[in-house]
């Protein structure tokens, strides 16, 4: 019998892990990770004692669905846990060897609830980047080069039958469903963050939300790829003292969409404002040049800079939906929300996005 998906880390015990691995595990110590930053999931490091099971790793990372009710609602709507499990089962093995992702040990999926658990390689001592502090120039270049490497294999390629599970903006109901959710949540977001953001950019977002379905339909006519769709610094691991190599984690939102949406999200939320202004053109050039080096045709990248700009509006609407009700249980989570939102909305002002709505 397939083991169920635990509700909390407290249920990740030696009995459950023995069922998962099919091997006897005597004991386990669980430490919760990413508190205040893993909003759609619960993450724990496992230290396992299995002296009679040499194939069981000494340590691993477990990822479970979130426990916060608002995060659970968002996660269920977007099927994020099922998506991540399927990524490790079907997409990770097809990535180029130059793209670093953790090795998957086990995935458990509950199809009826779309809940899932994944057990993956512990990449310690590598650690997540600091979203509030922002990426260093070296980390930014490494992340953008890796991003192009992720996107290139699927750039402009049609879906194959075994990838029908991947959500995407090419699906007929995606735009309508997301627009409806955004329209229902936007005013709560506007009220919650009015203290932080310019009234002008809040109004731009308000005007864009009713255009989301048409915007996504327009984007879907461009070459699409499989994107990360939450490509930000705290979903990347770096070795201590070395920002030149990046491991990409948290694949809960992998989807078919325009590649520039990942680039836009990273640059406008993971770089502090001064660094983004100084490096923006360089990083866009690096992304496009790397795609070309990996075999993408020049004609299929002509839209990237325009999409980079318009995607800021998309992310303003998406964050408005996702953050309208999401809990901020500690100061770290408040700082994270504020950093991402102020950076993104400042980029919108810098790019004068009002002319797009």
Coordinates of C-alpha atoms in Angstrom, one line a residue:
X1 CA 0.0 0.0 0.0
X2 CA 1.3 3.5 -0.9
X3 CA 1.8 5.6 2.3
X4 CA -0.3 8.7 2.7
X5 CA 0.9 12.3 2.6
X6 CA 1.5 13.6 6.2
X7 CA -0.3 16.7 7.2
X8 CA 2.5 18.0 9.4
X9 CA 6.2 17.4 9.9
X10 CA 5.3 15.8 13.2
X11 CA 3.9 12.9 11.2
X12 CA 7.1 12.3 9.4
X13 CA 8.4 9.6 11.7
X14 CA 10.4 6.4 11.4
X15 CA 7.3 4.3 10.7
X16 CA 6.2 6.5 7.8
X17 CA 9.7 6.7 6.4
X18 CA 10.1 2.9 6.6
X19 CA 6.9 2.6 4.5
X20 CA 8.2 5.2 2.0
X21 CA 11.6 3.7 1.5
X22 CA 10.4 0.1 1.9
X23 CA 13.4 -0.4 4.3
X24 CA 13.7 -0.4 8.1
X25 CA 14.5 3.0 9.5
X26 CA 15.1 3.1 13.3
X27 CA 14.8 6.7 14.1
X28 CA 14.6 10.2 12.5
X29 CA 15.2 13.7 13.7
X30 CA 13.2 16.4 11.8
X31 CA 14.2 20.1 11.6
X32 CA 11.9 22.6 10.0
X33 CA 13.5 24.7 7.3
X34 CA 12.5 27.9 5.4
X35 CA 10.3 29.2 8.1
X36 CA 8.9 32.5 6.9
X37 CA 9.7 31.9 3.2
X38 CA 8.2 28.6 2.2
X39 CA 4.6 29.9 1.9
X40 CA 3.0 27.1 -0.1
X41 CA 4.8 24.2 1.5
X42 CA 6.4 22.8 4.7
X43 CA 10.0 21.9 4.4
X44 CA 12.0 19.7 6.8
X45 CA 15.5 18.3 7.0
X46 CA 15.6 14.6 8.0
X47 CA 18.5 12.9 9.8
X48 CA 17.8 9.2 9.6
X49 CA 19.3 6.3 11.4
X50 CA 19.0 3.1 9.3
X51 CA 22.0 0.9 10.2
X52 CA 20.4 -2.1 8.4
X53 CA 19.4 -0.2 5.3
X54 CA 22.6 1.1 3.6
X55 CA 20.7 2.5 0.6
X56 CA 18.8 5.0 2.8
X57 CA 20.5 8.4 2.8
X58 CA 21.7 9.7 6.2
X59 CA 20.0 13.0 5.5
X60 CA 17.2 14.1 3.1
X61 CA 14.8 17.0 2.6
X62 CA 11.0 16.4 2.8
X63 CA 8.5 18.8 1.3
X64 CA 4.8 18.7 2.3
X65 CA 1.8 20.9 1.6
X66 CA 1.5 24.1 3.6
X67 CA -0.5 24.2 6.8
X68 CA -1.7 27.8 6.7
X69 CA -5.4 27.9 5.4
X70 CA -4.8 30.7 2.9
X71 CA -1.7 29.0 1.5
X72 CA -3.6 25.7 1.3
X73 CA -6.3 27.4 -0.7
X74 CA -3.8 28.8 -3.2
X75 CA -1.9 25.6 -3.4
X76 CA -5.0 23.6 -4.0
X77 CA -6.1 26.0 -6.7
X78 CA -2.7 25.8 -8.5
X79 CA -2.1 22.1 -7.7
X80 CA 1.4 23.0 -6.7
X81 CA 2.3 19.9 -4.7
X82 CA 1.2 17.5 -7.4
X83 CA 3.2 19.6 -9.9
X84 CA 6.4 19.4 -7.9
X85 CA 6.2 15.6 -7.5
X86 CA 5.5 15.2 -11.2
X87 CA 8.5 17.5 -12.0
X88 CA 10.8 15.2 -10.1
X89 CA 9.3 12.2 -11.7
X90 CA 9.2 13.3 -15.3
X91 CA 11.0 16.6 -16.0
X92 CA 14.1 16.5 -13.8
X93 CA 15.6 13.5 -15.6
X94 CA 15.3 15.4 -19.0
X95 CA 17.2 18.5 -17.9
X96 CA 20.7 19.1 -19.3
X97 CA 23.5 18.0 -17.0
X98 CA 24.6 21.7 -16.7
X99 CA 21.3 22.4 -14.8
X100 CA 21.6 21.5 -11.1
X101 CA 18.5 20.2 -9.2
X102 CA 18.4 17.9 -6.2
X103 CA 18.1 14.2 -6.7
X104 CA 14.7 12.8 -5.9
X105 CA 14.5 9.8 -3.6
X106 CA 10.7 9.3 -3.5
X107 CA 7.5 11.0 -4.5
X108 CA 4.0 10.3 -3.1
X109 CA 0.9 11.7 -4.8
X110 CA -2.7 11.6 -3.6
X111 CA -4.5 12.1 -7.0
X112 CA -7.9 12.9 -5.4
X113 CA -6.6 15.7 -3.3
X114 CA -3.7 16.8 -5.4
X115 CA -1.6 16.6 -2.2
X116 CA 1.9 15.2 -2.5
X117 CA 5.1 14.7 -0.6
X118 CA 8.6 14.6 -2.1
X119 CA 11.9 13.4 -0.5
X120 CA 14.9 14.9 -2.2
X121 CA 18.6 15.2 -1.8
X122 CA 19.9 17.3 1.0
X123 CA 22.3 19.8 -0.7
X124 CA 23.9 21.1 2.6
X125 CA 26.1 23.0 3.1
X126 CA 24.6 24.8 0.1
X127 CA 22.0 27.2 1.4
X128 CA 19.2 29.3 -0.1
X129 CA 20.0 32.9 -1.2
X130 CA 18.7 35.7 1.0
X131 CA 15.7 37.2 -0.7
X132 CA 15.5 40.2 1.6
X133 CA 19.2 41.1 1.1
X134 CA 19.0 40.4 -2.7
X135 CA 21.3 38.6 -5.1
X136 CA 24.9 39.5 -5.6
X137 CA 26.0 40.4 -9.2
X138 CA 27.7 37.0 -9.5
X139 CA 24.7 35.1 -8.2
X140 CA 22.4 37.1 -10.6
X141 CA 24.6 36.1 -13.6
X142 CA 24.7 32.4 -12.5
X143 CA 20.9 32.3 -12.0
X144 CA 20.1 33.9 -15.4
X145 CA 22.5 31.6 -17.3
X146 CA 21.0 28.6 -15.5
X147 CA 17.5 29.9 -16.4
X148 CA 18.3 30.0 -20.1
X149 CA 19.6 26.5 -19.8
X150 CA 16.4 25.4 -18.2
X151 CA 14.2 27.0 -20.9
X152 CA 16.2 26.1 -24.0
X153 CA 15.3 22.4 -24.3
X154 CA 11.5 23.2 -24.4
X155 CA 11.6 26.5 -26.2
X156 CA 8.9 26.6 -28.8
X157 CA 8.4 22.9 -28.6
X158 CA 4.9 21.4 -28.7
X159 CA 3.6 19.4 -25.8
X160 CA 4.1 15.7 -25.9
X161 CA 1.5 13.3 -24.6
X162 CA 3.3 12.5 -21.3
X163 CA 3.5 16.2 -20.5
X164 CA -0.3 16.8 -20.6
X165 CA -0.2 17.2 -16.8
X166 CA 1.9 20.4 -17.0
X167 CA -0.4 23.4 -16.6
X168 CA 0.1 26.3 -18.9
X169 CA -1.2 29.5 -20.4
X170 CA -2.0 27.5 -23.6
X171 CA -4.9 25.8 -21.7
X172 CA -8.3 27.4 -22.7
X173 CA -9.5 27.8 -19.1
X174 CA -6.3 29.0 -17.5
X175 CA -6.8 32.7 -18.2
X176 CA -10.4 32.8 -17.1
X177 CA -9.7 30.9 -13.9
X178 CA -6.7 33.1 -12.8
X179 CA -8.5 36.3 -13.8
X180 CA -11.5 35.3 -11.7
X181 CA -9.3 34.6 -8.7
X182 CA -7.5 37.8 -9.1
X183 CA -10.6 39.9 -9.4
X184 CA -12.0 38.3 -6.2
X185 CA -8.8 39.0 -4.2
X186 CA -7.5 42.3 -5.5
X187 CA -9.2 44.8 -3.2
X188 CA -8.1 42.8 -0.2
X189 CA -4.5 43.1 -1.4
X190 CA -4.9 46.8 -2.2
X191 CA -6.2 47.5 1.3
X192 CA -3.5 45.3 2.9
X193 CA -0.5 46.9 1.1
X194 CA -1.7 50.5 0.6
X195 CA 0.8 51.6 3.3
X196 CA 3.7 50.2 1.2
X197 CA 3.0 50.8 -2.4
X198 CA 2.4 53.8 -4.6
X199 CA -1.2 54.4 -5.4
X200 CA -0.2 54.7 -9.1
X201 CA 1.1 51.2 -9.4
X202 CA -1.8 49.7 -7.4
X203 CA -4.1 51.4 -9.9
X204 CA -2.2 50.0 -12.8
X205 CA -2.6 46.5 -11.3
X206 CA -6.3 47.1 -10.7
X207 CA -6.7 48.0 -14.4
X208 CA -4.6 45.1 -15.6
X209 CA -6.5 42.4 -13.6
X210 CA -9.6 42.4 -15.9
X211 CA -7.2 42.1 -18.9
X212 CA -5.4 38.9 -17.6
X213 CA -7.3 36.5 -19.8
X214 CA -6.6 38.5 -23.0
X215 CA -3.0 39.0 -21.9
X216 CA -2.4 35.3 -21.4
X217 CA -4.1 34.5 -24.7
X218 CA -1.7 36.9 -26.5
X219 CA 1.3 35.5 -24.7
X220 CA 0.3 31.9 -25.7
X221 CA 0.7 32.8 -29.3
X222 CA 4.4 33.3 -28.7
X223 CA 7.0 30.5 -28.4
X224 CA 6.4 28.9 -25.0
X225 CA 8.7 26.8 -22.7
X226 CA 8.5 25.0 -19.4
X227 CA 9.2 27.7 -16.9
X228 CA 9.9 27.5 -13.2
X229 CA 7.3 30.3 -12.5
X230 CA 8.6 31.1 -9.0
X231 CA 12.2 31.8 -10.0
X232 CA 13.5 33.8 -7.1
X233 CA 16.6 33.8 -4.9
X234 CA 15.2 31.7 -2.1
X235 CA 14.4 29.0 -4.5
X236 CA 18.1 28.7 -5.3
X237 CA 21.0 27.1 -3.4
X238 CA 24.5 28.3 -3.4
X239 CA 27.7 26.8 -1.9
X240 CA 29.2 28.7 1.0
X241 CA 31.3 31.6 -0.4
X242 CA 30.6 30.7 -4.0
X243 CA 27.8 32.5 -5.9
X244 CA 28.9 31.2 -9.3
X245 CA 27.1 27.9 -9.1
X246 CA 23.4 27.6 -8.5
X247 CA 21.0 24.6 -7.7
X248 CA 17.4 25.3 -8.5
X249 CA 14.7 24.1 -6.1
X250 CA 11.0 24.4 -5.4
X251 CA 9.3 23.2 -8.6
X252 CA 5.7 23.6 -7.3
X253 CA 4.7 26.1 -10.0
X254 CA 6.4 24.6 -13.1
X255 CA 4.3 25.4 -16.2
X256 CA 4.1 26.2 -19.9
X257 CA 4.5 29.9 -20.3
X258 CA 6.7 32.6 -21.8
X259 CA 10.3 32.2 -20.6
X260 CA 10.7 36.0 -20.1
X261 CA 8.2 35.7 -17.2
X262 CA 10.8 33.9 -15.2
X263 CA 13.5 36.4 -16.1
X264 CA 11.3 39.3 -15.2
X265 CA 10.3 37.9 -11.9
X266 CA 13.9 37.1 -10.9
X267 CA 15.3 40.5 -11.8
X268 CA 12.4 42.6 -10.3
X269 CA 12.1 40.7 -7.0
X270 CA 15.4 39.1 -6.3
X271 CA 17.7 42.0 -7.0
X272 CA 17.7 45.1 -4.8
X273 CA 16.6 48.2 -6.7
X274 CA 20.1 49.6 -7.3
X275 CA 21.5 46.3 -8.5
X276 CA 18.5 45.7 -10.8
X277 CA 18.9 49.1 -12.4
X278 CA 22.6 48.6 -13.0
X279 CA 22.4 45.0 -14.3
X280 CA 19.0 44.8 -16.0
X281 CA 20.2 45.2 -19.6
X282 CA 23.2 43.0 -19.0
X283 CA 21.0 40.2 -17.6
X284 CA 18.5 40.4 -20.5
X285 CA 21.4 40.2 -22.9
X286 CA 22.9 37.2 -21.1
X287 CA 19.6 35.4 -21.1
X288 CA 19.0 35.9 -24.8
X289 CA 22.7 35.1 -25.8
X290 CA 22.6 31.9 -23.8
X291 CA 19.4 30.8 -25.5
X292 CA 21.0 31.4 -28.8
X293 CA 24.1 29.5 -27.8
X294 CA 21.9 26.6 -26.9
X295 CA 20.3 26.4 -30.3
X296 CA 17.2 28.6 -30.0
X297 CA 16.6 30.4 -33.3
X298 CA 17.1 34.2 -33.2
X299 CA 13.5 34.8 -34.6
X300 CA 12.1 33.0 -31.5
X301 CA 13.7 35.4 -29.1
X302 CA 12.7 38.7 -30.8
X303 CA 9.8 39.1 -28.3
X304 CA 11.8 38.5 -25.1
X305 CA 12.5 42.2 -24.1
X306 CA 8.9 43.2 -24.7
X307 CA 7.7 40.2 -22.7
X308 CA 10.2 41.0 -19.9
X309 CA 8.5 44.4 -19.5
X310 CA 4.9 43.3 -19.8
X311 CA 5.5 40.4 -17.4
X312 CA 6.0 42.8 -14.6
X313 CA 2.2 43.6 -14.7
X314 CA 1.5 39.9 -14.7
X315 CA 3.6 39.4 -11.6
X316 CA 2.0 42.4 -9.9
X317 CA -1.4 40.8 -10.5
X318 CA -0.2 37.4 -9.5
X319 CA 1.4 38.5 -6.2
X320 CA -1.7 40.6 -5.5
X321 CA -3.7 37.3 -5.7
X322 CA -1.2 35.2 -3.8
X323 CA -0.4 37.6 -1.0
X324 CA -3.9 39.1 -0.4
X325 CA -4.6 36.8 2.5
X326 CA -1.4 34.8 3.1
X327 CA -0.2 34.9 6.7
X328 CA 3.0 36.6 7.8
X329 CA 3.7 34.8 11.1
X330 CA 7.0 36.5 11.8
X331 CA 9.0 39.6 11.0
X332 CA 11.0 37.7 8.4
X333 CA 8.0 37.0 6.3
X334 CA 6.8 40.6 6.5
X335 CA 10.3 41.8 5.3
X336 CA 10.1 39.3 2.5
X337 CA 6.7 40.4 1.2
X338 CA 7.7 44.1 1.5
X339 CA 11.1 43.6 -0.3
X340 CA 9.5 41.7 -3.2
X341 CA 6.6 44.1 -3.6
X342 CA 8.5 47.3 -3.4
X343 CA 11.2 46.1 -5.8
X344 CA 8.6 44.9 -8.3
X345 CA 6.4 48.0 -8.2
X346 CA 9.5 50.2 -8.4
X347 CA 10.5 48.4 -11.6
X348 CA 7.0 49.1 -12.9
X349 CA 7.5 52.8 -12.3
X350 CA 11.0 52.7 -13.9
X351 CA 9.5 51.0 -17.0
X352 CA 6.5 53.3 -17.0
X353 CA 4.1 50.5 -17.4
X354 CA 1.0 52.7 -17.2
X355 CA 1.0 52.8 -21.0
X356 CA 0.3 49.1 -21.2
X357 CA -3.0 49.3 -19.3

